[in-house]
Amino acid sequence: MVSRLESAAATRQALLDAAADLLNTGGLEAVTLRAVGARAGVTRGAPYRHFADKESLLIAIGSAAWDRIAEHSAALRADGTLPPVRKLRAALVALIDIGRAQPHLYRLMFSNPPGDPAALARAARRSHDEFLAIVGELVGAADARRYGALLIGSVGGITGMEVSGQLADPKWSQTPEDLVDTLVEMVAHASRA
Amino acid sequence: MVSRLESAAATRQALLDAAADLLNTGGLEAVTLRAVGARAGVTRGAPYRHFADKESLLIAIGSAAWDRIAEHSAALRADGTLPPVRKLRAALVALIDIGRAQPHLYRLMFSNPPGDPAALARAARRSHDEFLAIVGELVGAADARRYGALLIGSVGGITGMEVSGQLADPKWSQTPEDLVDTLVEMVAHASRA
DNA sequence: ATTTTCAGATGACGTTGTCACCTTTCCGAG
DNA sequence: CTCGGAAAGGTGACAACGTCATCTGAAAAT
C-alpha cells in the first residue's frame, strides 16, 4: 500500500542517501550515477526521473547540507540559555565539525557547479541569515554585516585548511577551535571599542 | 638547432600553458587531455611522456601557482621600504587578486587531489613560510604561528566567498579588501595588547 | 656507423554521462 | 468497473574521456 508518489519520493531520497554515502566514503570521484543507482536499488538511467542530471543531484546534496546548518543555527539562536558568545562559537564550530567528519561533503558545499554557479551560494543564504542574526546579538546590528562576513569567511577558510591537511603541519600548532576562539575574542573586543 | 632536451622541455611547458589557459577560460571541465594536447600542438597521448596522468598535470599547475605566490611574498619581505603592516596587507591581497582574476586556478590550488591529497599542501608550504615571516615582523615571533594560521585561513576563506559569489550579496556590503583591512587591524591591535 | 633512447602518433579498451525507446504499474475520468 | 494517460524504471546505444600497448622516427650515445 505504498502509493506511487510515496514510492517515487522514497526512491529520490534513496538516491540522495546513496550519493551522499558514496561521497563520504570514496570522494567525489566515487559518485557515479551507475554506482548511485546500484546502491539505491535501481539502474543507471533511473536517476534521470528525479534529477535533471548528475550536477543537479550533487547540488541537491549540498543544498540539504546547508539547510541542516541553517536549522542548527536557528536552534542555537532560539536557545535563550546561551550567551551570544557561546552561540557564535557553537555556530562556527558546527562548520568545522562538518569539515572534519565529512570533508568531501564540505568541499561540495563550497564548490560552484559549472551549470549553475550560484546554486549553492543560494542554498547557503538561509544559513548566512541565521548566522548574521547571531552575530548581531553580540556586536549589534550596525556591525553585524562587517563582522558577519568576516567570521563566516574566516571559519570557512580555516576549516578548508584543516580539510586539506594544511593545519596539521606542526608549524602552526593550532587547532581550528583555537583559531575560532582567537577570532571570536578579537571580534568581541573590537566591537566593544 | 633545438636539441631534443630543449624541445621536450618546450613541449612540457606548452602543455602546462595550454592546460592553464583552458582552466582559466572554461573551468576544470574544459581541461581534457585531448584539448590540452591539441592546443599544445600534439596529440592526446603525448602528455603521458611528461606527466604520469592528468592529475599530475593539474598538480603541476597548482604547484606553480603556489610557487609564484611564494616568490611574491619573498619579494615583499625583502622590501625594506614597506612597513610590516603594508607587507602583510599586500601579501594577503595577492591571494584575493588571484581568486578574482583566475577563480578556477584558485580553486585548484586549494583542492586536494584523490591520488596524492597532500601534494598541493606541500606546494603551499614555501608560500606559508614566507608569509609566516612577514607576520612575525608585525606581531613578533611568539605570536606568529597563532596569527599566521588565522590570517592565511581567513583570507583563503574570504577569497573563497568572493570566488563563489557569496560576497556579492548586498547583504554583506563588504569587499574582500575591506575584510582584510578589518582583519589586519584587529590582529595588529590584539598583538599590541 | 650502429645501437640505444625517447618524444610523439595511433589504435584500442573500459568507464562515464546522457538520451531515445520500451515496459510496467498506478491514478483518475468516463 | 474500465480504460487511457502519465510517470517510474529498465535497456540499448552513443560520444567523450582517461589510459595503455604498440609502433615510428629522429636524436643521442657508443
Short mmCIF file of C-alpha atoms in Angstrom, two decimals, chain A residues 11-129:
data_model
loop_
_atom_site.label_atom_id
_atom_site.label_comp_id
_atom_site.label_asym_id
_atom_site.label_seq_id
_atom_site.Cartn_x
_atom_site.Cartn_y
_atom_site.Cartn_z
CA THR A 11 13.49 6.44 -4.45
CA ARG A 12 14.52 10.05 -4.73
CA GLN A 13 15.62 10.06 -1.11
CA ALA A 14 17.37 6.71 -1.57
CA LEU A 15 19.32 8.21 -4.46
CA LEU A 16 20.32 11.19 -2.34
CA ASP A 17 21.39 8.96 0.54
CA ALA A 18 23.33 6.63 -1.73
CA ALA A 19 25.13 9.52 -3.40
CA ALA A 20 25.94 11.17 -0.06
CA ASP A 21 27.24 7.88 1.26
CA LEU A 22 29.46 7.30 -1.76
CA LEU A 23 30.70 10.88 -1.50
CA ASN A 24 31.69 10.50 2.13
CA THR A 25 33.42 7.18 1.73
CA GLY A 26 35.06 7.44 -1.67
CA GLY A 27 35.12 11.13 -2.52
CA LEU A 28 33.58 12.88 -5.48
CA GLU A 29 35.18 10.53 -8.00
CA ALA A 30 33.31 7.61 -6.43
CA VAL A 31 29.96 9.27 -7.10
CA THR A 32 28.98 7.80 -10.44
CA LEU A 33 25.36 7.61 -11.49
CA ARG A 34 25.72 3.88 -12.02
CA ALA A 35 27.07 3.33 -8.51
CA VAL A 36 24.43 5.63 -7.04
CA GLY A 37 21.69 3.75 -8.85
CA ALA A 38 23.04 0.36 -7.80
CA ARG A 39 23.24 1.37 -4.15
CA ALA A 40 19.72 2.78 -4.30
CA GLY A 41 18.44 -0.41 -5.88
CA VAL A 42 17.75 0.98 -9.35
CA THR A 43 19.67 1.12 -12.60
CA ARG A 44 21.81 3.78 -14.16
CA GLY A 45 19.07 5.64 -16.03
CA ALA A 46 16.62 5.87 -13.16
CA PRO A 47 18.09 8.99 -11.53
CA TYR A 48 17.02 10.99 -14.58
CA ARG A 49 13.42 10.59 -13.44
CA HIS A 50 14.27 12.60 -10.30
CA PHE A 51 17.17 14.86 -11.27
CA ALA A 52 17.91 16.68 -14.49
CA ASP A 53 21.50 15.48 -14.49
CA LYS A 54 24.33 14.46 -12.20
CA GLU A 55 25.07 18.06 -11.29
CA SER A 56 21.53 18.60 -10.05
CA LEU A 57 21.86 15.60 -7.79
CA LEU A 58 25.07 16.95 -6.29
CA ILE A 59 23.55 20.40 -5.86
CA ALA A 60 20.63 18.82 -4.01
CA ILE A 61 23.05 17.12 -1.62
CA GLY A 62 24.99 20.30 -0.98
CA SER A 63 21.81 22.32 -0.52
CA ALA A 64 20.47 19.83 2.00
CA ALA A 65 23.68 20.15 3.99
CA TRP A 66 23.34 23.93 4.01
CA ASP A 67 19.74 23.56 5.14
CA ARG A 68 20.81 21.41 8.08
CA ILE A 69 23.33 24.06 9.08
CA ALA A 70 20.66 26.74 8.83
CA GLU A 71 18.39 24.72 11.11
CA HIS A 72 21.20 24.16 13.56
CA SER A 73 21.95 27.87 13.68
CA ALA A 74 18.27 28.68 14.05
CA ALA A 75 18.01 26.32 17.01
CA LEU A 76 21.07 27.94 18.55
CA ARG A 77 19.65 31.39 18.09
CA ALA A 78 16.39 30.40 19.75
CA ASP A 79 18.22 28.99 22.76
CA GLY A 80 17.75 31.57 25.49
CA THR A 81 20.07 29.91 27.97
CA LEU A 82 23.20 30.53 25.91
CA PRO A 83 25.04 33.88 25.94
CA PRO A 84 25.68 35.32 22.45
CA VAL A 85 29.38 34.49 22.52
CA ARG A 86 28.59 30.85 23.15
CA LYS A 87 26.02 30.78 20.36
CA LEU A 88 28.50 32.30 17.98
CA ARG A 89 31.23 29.87 18.86
CA ALA A 90 28.88 26.90 18.57
CA ALA A 91 27.64 28.04 15.16
CA LEU A 92 31.20 28.39 13.90
CA VAL A 93 32.39 25.09 15.32
CA ALA A 94 29.47 23.36 13.58
CA LEU A 95 31.13 24.13 10.27
CA ILE A 96 34.43 22.78 11.50
CA ASP A 97 32.73 19.59 12.62
CA ILE A 98 31.21 19.02 9.19
CA GLY A 99 34.57 19.63 7.56
CA ARG A 100 36.25 17.11 9.79
CA ALA A 101 33.58 14.41 9.68
CA GLN A 102 32.65 14.79 6.01
CA PRO A 103 35.43 16.56 4.16
CA HIS A 104 34.15 15.71 0.69
CA LEU A 105 30.70 16.98 1.52
CA TYR A 106 32.28 20.14 2.90
CA ARG A 107 34.14 20.67 -0.35
CA LEU A 108 30.96 20.15 -2.32
CA MET A 109 29.15 22.77 -0.23
CA PHE A 110 31.68 25.40 -1.24
CA SER A 111 32.07 24.40 -4.88
CA ASN A 112 30.30 26.25 -7.61
CA PRO A 113 28.85 23.90 -10.21
CA PRO A 114 29.62 24.72 -13.88
CA GLY A 115 25.98 24.79 -14.94
CA ASP A 116 24.52 26.95 -12.17
CA PRO A 117 27.46 28.56 -10.39
CA ALA A 118 25.26 30.37 -7.89
CA ALA A 119 23.09 27.39 -6.92
CA LEU A 120 24.94 26.50 -3.73
CA ALA A 121 25.50 30.14 -2.87
CA ARG A 122 21.70 30.50 -2.87
CA ALA A 123 21.35 27.44 -0.65
CA ALA A 124 23.81 29.00 1.80
CA ARG A 125 21.81 32.21 2.13
CA ARG A 126 19.37 31.00 4.77
CA SER A 127 22.26 29.70 6.79
CA HIS A 128 24.02 33.04 6.47
CA ASP A 129 20.95 34.93 7.57
#
